[in-house]
CSV table of C-alpha atoms in Angstrom, one decimal:
chain,number,residue,atom,x,y,z
A,1,UNK,CA,104.6,141.6,94.4
A,2,UNK,CA,104.9,145.3,95.3
A,3,UNK,CA,101.3,145.9,94.1
A,4,UNK,CA,100.1,143.0,96.1
A,5,UNK,CA,101.8,144.2,99.3
A,6,UNK,CA,100.4,147.6,98.8
A,7,UNK,CA,96.8,146.3,98.7
A,8,UNK,CA,97.4,144.2,101.7
A,9,UNK,CA,98.7,147.1,103.7
A,10,UNK,CA,95.8,149.3,102.5
A,11,UNK,CA,93.3,146.7,103.6
A,12,UNK,CA,95.0,146.3,107.0
A,13,UNK,CA,95.0,150.1,107.5
A,14,UNK,CA,91.3,150.3,106.8
A,15,UNK,CA,90.7,147.3,109.0
A,16,UNK,CA,92.5,148.8,112.0
A,17,UNK,CA,91.1,152.4,111.7
A,18,UNK,CA,87.6,151.9,110.5
A,19,UNK,CA,86.2,148.6,111.9
A,20,UNK,CA,87.0,145.6,113.9
A,21,UNK,CA,86.8,142.1,112.6
A,22,UNK,CA,83.8,141.6,114.9
A,23,UNK,CA,82.0,144.4,113.2
A,24,UNK,CA,82.8,143.0,109.7
A,25,UNK,CA,81.7,139.5,110.5
A,26,UNK,CA,78.8,140.2,112.9
A,27,UNK,CA,76.8,143.2,111.6
A,28,UNK,CA,73.8,142.1,113.7
A,29,UNK,CA,74.2,143.1,117.4
A,30,UNK,CA,71.2,141.2,118.8
A,31,UNK,CA,73.3,138.1,119.7
A,32,UNK,CA,75.1,140.3,122.4
A,33,UNK,CA,72.0,141.9,123.9
A,34,UNK,CA,72.3,142.2,127.6
A,35,UNK,CA,76.1,142.2,127.5
A,36,UNK,CA,78.8,144.9,127.1
A,37,UNK,CA,79.7,143.3,123.7
A,38,UNK,CA,76.4,144.7,122.3
A,39,UNK,CA,78.5,147.8,121.4
A,40,UNK,CA,81.3,147.1,118.9
A,41,UNK,CA,84.9,147.6,119.9
A,42,UNK,CA,86.7,150.4,118.0
A,43,UNK,CA,90.5,149.8,117.5
A,44,UNK,CA,93.3,152.3,117.2
A,45,UNK,CA,97.0,151.9,117.0
A,46,UNK,CA,99.2,154.6,118.6
A,47,UNK,CA,102.9,155.3,118.8
A,48,UNK,CA,103.6,155.8,122.6
A,49,UNK,CA,106.9,157.5,121.9
A,50,UNK,CA,105.1,160.7,120.9
A,51,UNK,CA,102.0,162.6,122.0
A,52,UNK,CA,98.9,161.1,120.4
A,53,UNK,CA,95.1,161.8,120.4
A,54,UNK,CA,92.3,159.5,119.2
A,55,UNK,CA,88.7,160.4,118.6
A,56,UNK,CA,86.1,157.6,118.7
A,57,UNK,CA,82.9,157.4,116.6
A,58,UNK,CA,80.6,159.0,119.2
A,59,UNK,CA,82.9,161.9,120.1
A,60,UNK,CA,85.1,160.6,122.9
A,61,UNK,CA,88.6,162.1,122.7
A,62,UNK,CA,91.5,160.5,124.5
A,63,UNK,CA,95.0,162.0,124.7
A,64,UNK,CA,98.0,159.8,125.2
A,65,UNK,CA,101.0,162.0,126.1
A,66,UNK,CA,104.5,160.5,125.6
A,67,UNK,CA,105.1,158.1,128.5
A,68,UNK,CA,101.5,157.9,129.6
A,69,UNK,CA,101.2,154.1,129.3
A,70,UNK,CA,103.4,151.7,131.3
A,71,UNK,CA,104.2,148.0,130.7
A,72,UNK,CA,104.3,145.2,133.3
A,73,UNK,CA,107.8,146.3,134.3
A,74,UNK,CA,106.5,149.8,135.2
A,75,UNK,CA,108.4,151.5,132.4
A,76,UNK,CA,107.0,153.5,129.6
A,77,UNK,CA,106.1,151.4,126.6
A,78,UNK,CA,108.2,152.1,123.5
A,79,UNK,CA,106.5,149.9,120.8
A,80,UNK,CA,103.1,150.4,119.1
A,81,UNK,CA,100.0,150.1,121.4
A,82,UNK,CA,96.6,148.8,120.4
A,83,UNK,CA,93.8,150.9,121.9
A,84,UNK,CA,90.3,149.3,122.3
A,85,UNK,CA,87.3,151.5,123.1
A,86,UNK,CA,83.5,151.0,123.3
A,87,UNK,CA,81.2,153.9,123.9
A,88,UNK,CA,77.9,153.7,125.9
A,89,UNK,CA,76.2,157.2,125.8
A,90,UNK,CA,72.7,156.6,124.4
A,91,UNK,CA,70.1,155.4,126.8
A,92,UNK,CA,69.3,152.3,124.7
A,93,UNK,CA,73.0,151.4,124.5
A,94,UNK,CA,73.3,151.4,128.3
A,95,UNK,CA,70.2,149.2,128.7
A,96,UNK,CA,70.9,146.9,125.8
A,97,UNK,CA,74.4,146.4,127.1
A,98,UNK,CA,73.2,145.4,130.6
A,99,UNK,CA,74.9,148.4,132.3
A,100,UNK,CA,73.8,150.4,135.3
A,101,UNK,CA,74.8,153.5,137.2
A,102,UNK,CA,75.1,153.0,141.0
A,103,UNK,CA,77.8,153.6,143.6
A,104,UNK,CA,77.6,151.7,146.8
A,105,UNK,CA,73.9,150.9,146.2
A,106,UNK,CA,73.0,154.5,145.6
A,107,UNK,CA,72.0,156.1,142.3
A,108,UNK,CA,74.4,158.4,140.5
A,109,UNK,CA,73.8,160.8,137.6
A,110,UNK,CA,75.5,159.8,134.4
A,111,UNK,CA,76.5,161.3,131.1
A,112,UNK,CA,77.6,157.9,129.8
A,113,UNK,CA,80.5,155.5,129.9
A,114,UNK,CA,83.3,153.9,128.0
A,115,UNK,CA,85.2,150.6,128.1
A,116,UNK,CA,88.9,151.4,127.4
A,117,UNK,CA,91.8,149.1,127.3
A,118,UNK,CA,95.4,149.2,125.9
A,119,UNK,CA,97.6,146.3,124.8
A,120,UNK,CA,101.2,145.9,123.7
A,121,UNK,CA,102.3,144.0,120.6
A,122,UNK,CA,102.6,140.9,122.7
A,123,UNK,CA,99.1,141.2,124.1
A,124,UNK,CA,100.2,142.5,127.5
A,125,UNK,CA,97.7,144.9,129.1
A,126,UNK,CA,99.1,148.4,129.6
A,127,UNK,CA,98.4,150.6,132.5
A,128,UNK,CA,98.3,154.4,132.9
A,129,UNK,CA,101.3,156.3,134.3
A,130,UNK,CA,99.9,158.0,137.5
A,131,UNK,CA,102.5,160.8,137.1
A,132,UNK,CA,101.6,161.5,133.4
A,133,UNK,CA,98.2,159.8,132.7
A,134,UNK,CA,96.1,159.7,129.6
A,135,UNK,CA,93.2,162.2,129.5
A,136,UNK,CA,89.6,161.8,128.3
A,137,UNK,CA,87.2,164.3,126.9
A,138,UNK,CA,83.5,163.1,127.0
A,139,UNK,CA,81.2,164.3,124.2
A,140,UNK,CA,79.0,166.5,126.3
A,141,UNK,CA,78.9,170.0,127.7
A,142,UNK,CA,80.9,170.5,130.9
A,143,UNK,CA,78.8,170.7,134.1
A,144,UNK,CA,80.1,171.2,137.7
A,145,UNK,CA,80.2,168.1,139.9
A,146,UNK,CA,80.9,165.6,137.2
A,147,UNK,CA,84.0,163.5,137.6
A,148,UNK,CA,85.5,160.2,136.5
A,149,UNK,CA,84.2,157.1,138.1
A,150,UNK,CA,85.8,153.7,137.6
A,151,UNK,CA,83.8,150.5,137.4
A,152,UNK,CA,84.4,147.2,139.3
A,153,UNK,CA,82.5,144.0,138.6
A,154,UNK,CA,80.8,142.8,141.8
A,155,UNK,CA,80.3,139.1,142.7
A,156,UNK,CA,76.7,139.5,141.4
A,157,UNK,CA,77.8,140.7,137.9
A,158,UNK,CA,76.9,144.4,138.3
A,159,UNK,CA,79.4,147.2,137.7
A,160,UNK,CA,79.8,149.3,140.8
A,161,UNK,CA,81.1,152.8,140.2
A,162,UNK,CA,83.6,154.6,142.4
A,163,UNK,CA,85.9,157.7,142.2
A,164,UNK,CA,88.6,155.6,143.8
A,165,UNK,CA,91.1,154.1,141.4
A,166,UNK,CA,91.4,150.8,143.3
A,167,UNK,CA,89.2,148.7,145.5
A,168,UNK,CA,90.2,146.1,148.1
A,169,UNK,CA,87.0,144.1,147.7
A,170,UNK,CA,83.8,143.9,145.7
A,171,UNK,CA,80.5,145.3,146.9
A,172,UNK,CA,78.1,142.8,148.4
A,173,UNK,CA,74.4,142.9,147.8
A,174,UNK,CA,73.8,142.7,151.5
A,175,UNK,CA,75.9,145.8,152.2
A,176,UNK,CA,73.4,148.6,152.7
A,177,UNK,CA,74.1,151.7,150.6
A,178,UNK,CA,74.6,155.0,152.2
A,179,UNK,CA,73.2,158.4,151.3
A,180,UNK,CA,75.8,160.0,149.2
A,181,UNK,CA,75.8,163.7,149.7
A,182,UNK,CA,78.3,165.6,147.7
A,183,UNK,CA,77.9,169.1,146.3
A,184,UNK,CA,79.0,169.6,142.7
A,185,UNK,CA,79.6,173.2,143.5
A,186,UNK,CA,82.6,172.1,145.6
A,187,UNK,CA,84.4,170.8,142.6
A,188,UNK,CA,87.2,173.0,141.3
A,189,UNK,CA,88.4,173.3,137.8
A,190,UNK,CA,92.2,173.4,137.9
A,191,UNK,CA,95.3,172.4,136.0
A,192,UNK,CA,96.1,168.7,136.0
A,193,UNK,CA,97.0,167.9,139.6
A,194,UNK,CA,99.5,165.4,141.0
A,195,UNK,CA,97.3,162.4,141.6
A,196,UNK,CA,97.9,159.4,143.8
A,197,UNK,CA,96.1,156.1,144.4
A,198,UNK,CA,92.4,156.6,145.5
A,199,UNK,CA,92.4,160.3,144.7
A,200,UNK,CA,89.5,161.8,142.9
A,201,UNK,CA,90.3,162.8,139.3
A,202,UNK,CA,89.5,166.5,138.6
A,203,UNK,CA,89.3,167.9,135.0
A,204,UNK,CA,91.9,170.0,133.2
A,205,UNK,CA,91.1,172.7,130.6
A,206,UNK,CA,91.7,171.7,127.0
A,207,UNK,CA,94.2,174.5,126.4
A,208,UNK,CA,96.6,173.3,129.1
A,209,UNK,CA,98.3,170.9,126.6
A,210,UNK,CA,99.1,172.1,123.1
A,211,UNK,CA,98.9,168.6,121.6
A,212,UNK,CA,96.4,169.2,118.8
A,213,UNK,CA,95.2,172.2,116.8
A,214,UNK,CA,91.7,173.6,116.5
A,215,UNK,CA,90.5,172.5,120.0
A,216,UNK,CA,87.5,174.2,121.4
A,217,UNK,CA,89.6,175.2,124.4
A,218,UNK,CA,87.1,177.3,126.3
A,219,UNK,CA,84.6,174.5,126.7
A,220,UNK,CA,86.9,171.4,126.5
A,221,UNK,CA,87.6,169.7,129.8
A,222,UNK,CA,89.9,166.6,129.9
A,223,UNK,CA,89.9,164.3,132.9
A,224,UNK,CA,93.0,162.2,133.8
A,225,UNK,CA,92.6,158.5,133.4
A,226,UNK,CA,94.1,156.6,136.4
A,227,UNK,CA,92.6,153.2,135.6
A,228,UNK,CA,91.8,151.5,132.3
A,229,UNK,CA,88.7,149.4,132.0
A,230,UNK,CA,85.2,150.8,132.8
A,231,UNK,CA,85.2,154.6,132.9
A,232,UNK,CA,82.1,156.7,133.6
A,233,UNK,CA,81.3,160.4,133.7
A,234,UNK,CA,79.0,160.8,136.7
A,235,UNK,CA,78.3,162.9,139.7
A,236,UNK,CA,76.9,162.2,143.1
A,237,UNK,CA,73.4,163.3,143.9
A,238,UNK,CA,72.4,165.9,146.5
A,239,UNK,CA,69.7,164.0,148.4
A,240,UNK,CA,68.2,166.0,151.2
A,241,UNK,CA,64.9,164.1,151.1
A,242,UNK,CA,63.8,160.8,152.5
A,243,UNK,CA,65.2,157.7,150.8
A,244,UNK,CA,63.1,154.6,150.4
A,245,UNK,CA,63.6,151.1,148.9
A,246,UNK,CA,61.4,149.7,146.1
A,247,UNK,CA,60.6,146.0,146.3
A,248,UNK,CA,59.2,143.9,143.5
A,249,UNK,CA,57.0,140.9,144.1
A,250,UNK,CA,59.4,138.5,142.4
A,251,UNK,CA,62.3,136.4,143.6
A,252,UNK,CA,65.8,137.6,142.7
A,253,UNK,CA,67.0,135.8,139.6
A,254,UNK,CA,69.9,133.3,139.6
A,255,UNK,CA,72.7,133.2,137.0
A,256,UNK,CA,70.8,130.5,135.1
A,257,UNK,CA,67.7,132.6,134.7
A,258,UNK,CA,69.3,135.1,132.3
A,259,UNK,CA,67.0,137.7,133.7
A,260,UNK,CA,68.0,141.3,134.7
A,261,UNK,CA,66.0,143.9,136.6
A,262,UNK,CA,66.7,147.6,136.6
A,263,UNK,CA,65.1,150.8,137.8
A,264,UNK,CA,65.4,153.9,135.6
A,265,UNK,CA,65.2,157.3,137.2
A,266,UNK,CA,64.5,159.5,134.2
A,267,UNK,CA,64.8,163.0,135.8
A,268,UNK,CA,68.4,162.3,137.0
A,269,UNK,CA,69.4,159.9,134.2
A,270,UNK,CA,70.3,157.0,136.4
A,271,UNK,CA,69.8,153.2,136.0
A,272,UNK,CA,69.9,151.2,139.2
A,273,UNK,CA,70.8,147.5,139.2
A,274,UNK,CA,68.7,145.1,141.3
A,275,UNK,CA,69.7,143.8,144.7
A,276,UNK,CA,68.4,140.9,146.8
A,277,UNK,CA,66.5,141.7,150.0
A,278,UNK,CA,66.6,139.4,153.1
A,279,UNK,CA,63.4,137.7,151.8
A,280,UNK,CA,65.1,136.9,148.5
A,281,UNK,CA,63.0,139.4,146.6
A,282,UNK,CA,64.2,142.0,144.0
A,283,UNK,CA,64.6,145.4,145.5
A,284,UNK,CA,66.2,148.8,144.8
A,285,UNK,CA,67.5,150.8,147.8
A,286,UNK,CA,68.2,154.5,148.5
A,287,UNK,CA,65.6,156.0,146.2
A,288,UNK,CA,64.2,159.6,146.6
A,289,UNK,CA,60.6,159.6,147.8
A,290,UNK,CA,58.1,160.8,145.1
A,291,UNK,CA,60.5,160.3,142.2
A,292,UNK,CA,59.0,159.0,139.0
A,293,UNK,CA,60.7,155.7,138.0
A,294,UNK,CA,60.5,153.0,135.3
A,295,UNK,CA,60.9,149.3,136.2
A,296,UNK,CA,62.8,147.6,133.4
A,297,UNK,CA,63.3,143.9,133.1
A,298,UNK,CA,64.7,141.7,130.4
A,299,UNK,CA,64.7,137.9,130.1
A,300,UNK,CA,66.1,135.8,127.3
A,301,UNK,CA,63.6,133.3,125.9
A,302,UNK,CA,65.4,131.1,123.3
A,303,UNK,CA,68.0,132.1,120.8
A,304,UNK,CA,66.3,135.0,119.1
A,305,UNK,CA,63.5,135.9,121.5
A,306,UNK,CA,63.3,138.0,124.7
A,307,UNK,CA,60.7,138.8,127.2
A,308,UNK,CA,60.4,142.5,128.2
A,309,UNK,CA,58.7,144.1,131.1
A,310,UNK,CA,58.3,147.9,131.5
A,311,UNK,CA,56.2,149.6,134.1
A,312,UNK,CA,56.1,153.2,135.3
A,313,UNK,CA,55.8,153.9,139.1
A,314,UNK,CA,56.4,156.6,141.7
A,315,UNK,CA,58.7,155.9,144.6
A,316,UNK,CA,56.7,155.6,147.9
A,317,UNK,CA,53.3,155.4,146.1
A,318,UNK,CA,53.6,152.1,144.3
A,319,UNK,CA,51.2,149.2,145.0
A,320,UNK,CA,52.1,145.5,144.6
A,321,UNK,CA,54.4,145.3,141.5
A,322,UNK,CA,54.3,142.0,139.7
A,323,UNK,CA,56.0,141.3,136.3
A,324,UNK,CA,53.9,141.3,133.1
A,325,UNK,CA,56.1,140.0,130.4
A,326,UNK,CA,55.9,140.6,126.6
A,327,UNK,CA,57.6,138.2,124.2
A,328,UNK,CA,59.3,139.8,121.2
A,329,UNK,CA,62.2,139.5,118.7
A,330,UNK,CA,65.4,141.6,118.6
A,331,UNK,CA,64.2,144.4,116.3
A,332,UNK,CA,61.0,145.0,118.3
A,333,UNK,CA,63.0,144.8,121.5
A,334,UNK,CA,65.5,147.5,120.3
A,335,UNK,CA,62.7,149.7,119.1
A,336,UNK,CA,60.9,149.5,122.5
A,337,UNK,CA,64.0,150.3,124.5
A,338,UNK,CA,65.0,153.1,122.2
A,339,UNK,CA,61.5,154.7,122.8
A,340,UNK,CA,62.1,155.0,126.5
A,341,UNK,CA,62.3,158.7,127.3
A,342,UNK,CA,65.0,159.3,129.9
């Protein structure tokens, strides 16, 4: 009986720390193409009564200081907490997961994103303690201007990114985006500040908390996490040039169409979602004139087939743009998307 219990506990340990049930039973990811579930969920279990740190497969590190996660009653959770994280850093993963990088209908520059959630033993979703929040280190070199953006699902199904930790309403397609001008040089690197609702999250140096040994303190910057869910490492763009829209000669898709249109801006690593113009056409607003871009569209065609459309263009110099679809299976689709250079 003791031996049997040992093997059960060993299996559960491997199960929790190395793979999710979804990964064990569904090794093929093609069934989730176009959704956030294309990337597997990684699961960790932490003890919230002491300082903890996890490291995900692609290098994301998250610190959970004692008391950093609160329950529904607003008090620190005392029982084990299940942490779920998915990472979206590679270009192909962002596209194949149906994600984009825009804030208020304007492009933002991204280093990638994560989907992070925490649950109690009873399945109740935890929330960060604003006075002592968890912290995240993204697996990329620090650059001025980058900060944490939080994602909110719009009525149209896109994720709109904002530095605010709460939103009163979703962004409408009909709301015209504004030219976001913010200099990255204005961002200070300081110790972890006292943050309140709707305040921008600034990074803190790795050495400010002696929670783990062997940290590369001189180049490690942790950002406080004020909201769980979609978290992105982005920065606003300095656009001093004329901004133009790009309109495609195609009607904006409905939910039933299972079709998505995106515009990739390779030089700034941004993926714009599509919006609907007054004539019902697909368009992308607030684009820098003369910028090289890639139109990317994906449409499901049956259970294991997709139609893909990729076209290069230059903002302000394009002619009539009409879709030219290619039919392919999941392996060819993944190969084509992985070959996109941005």
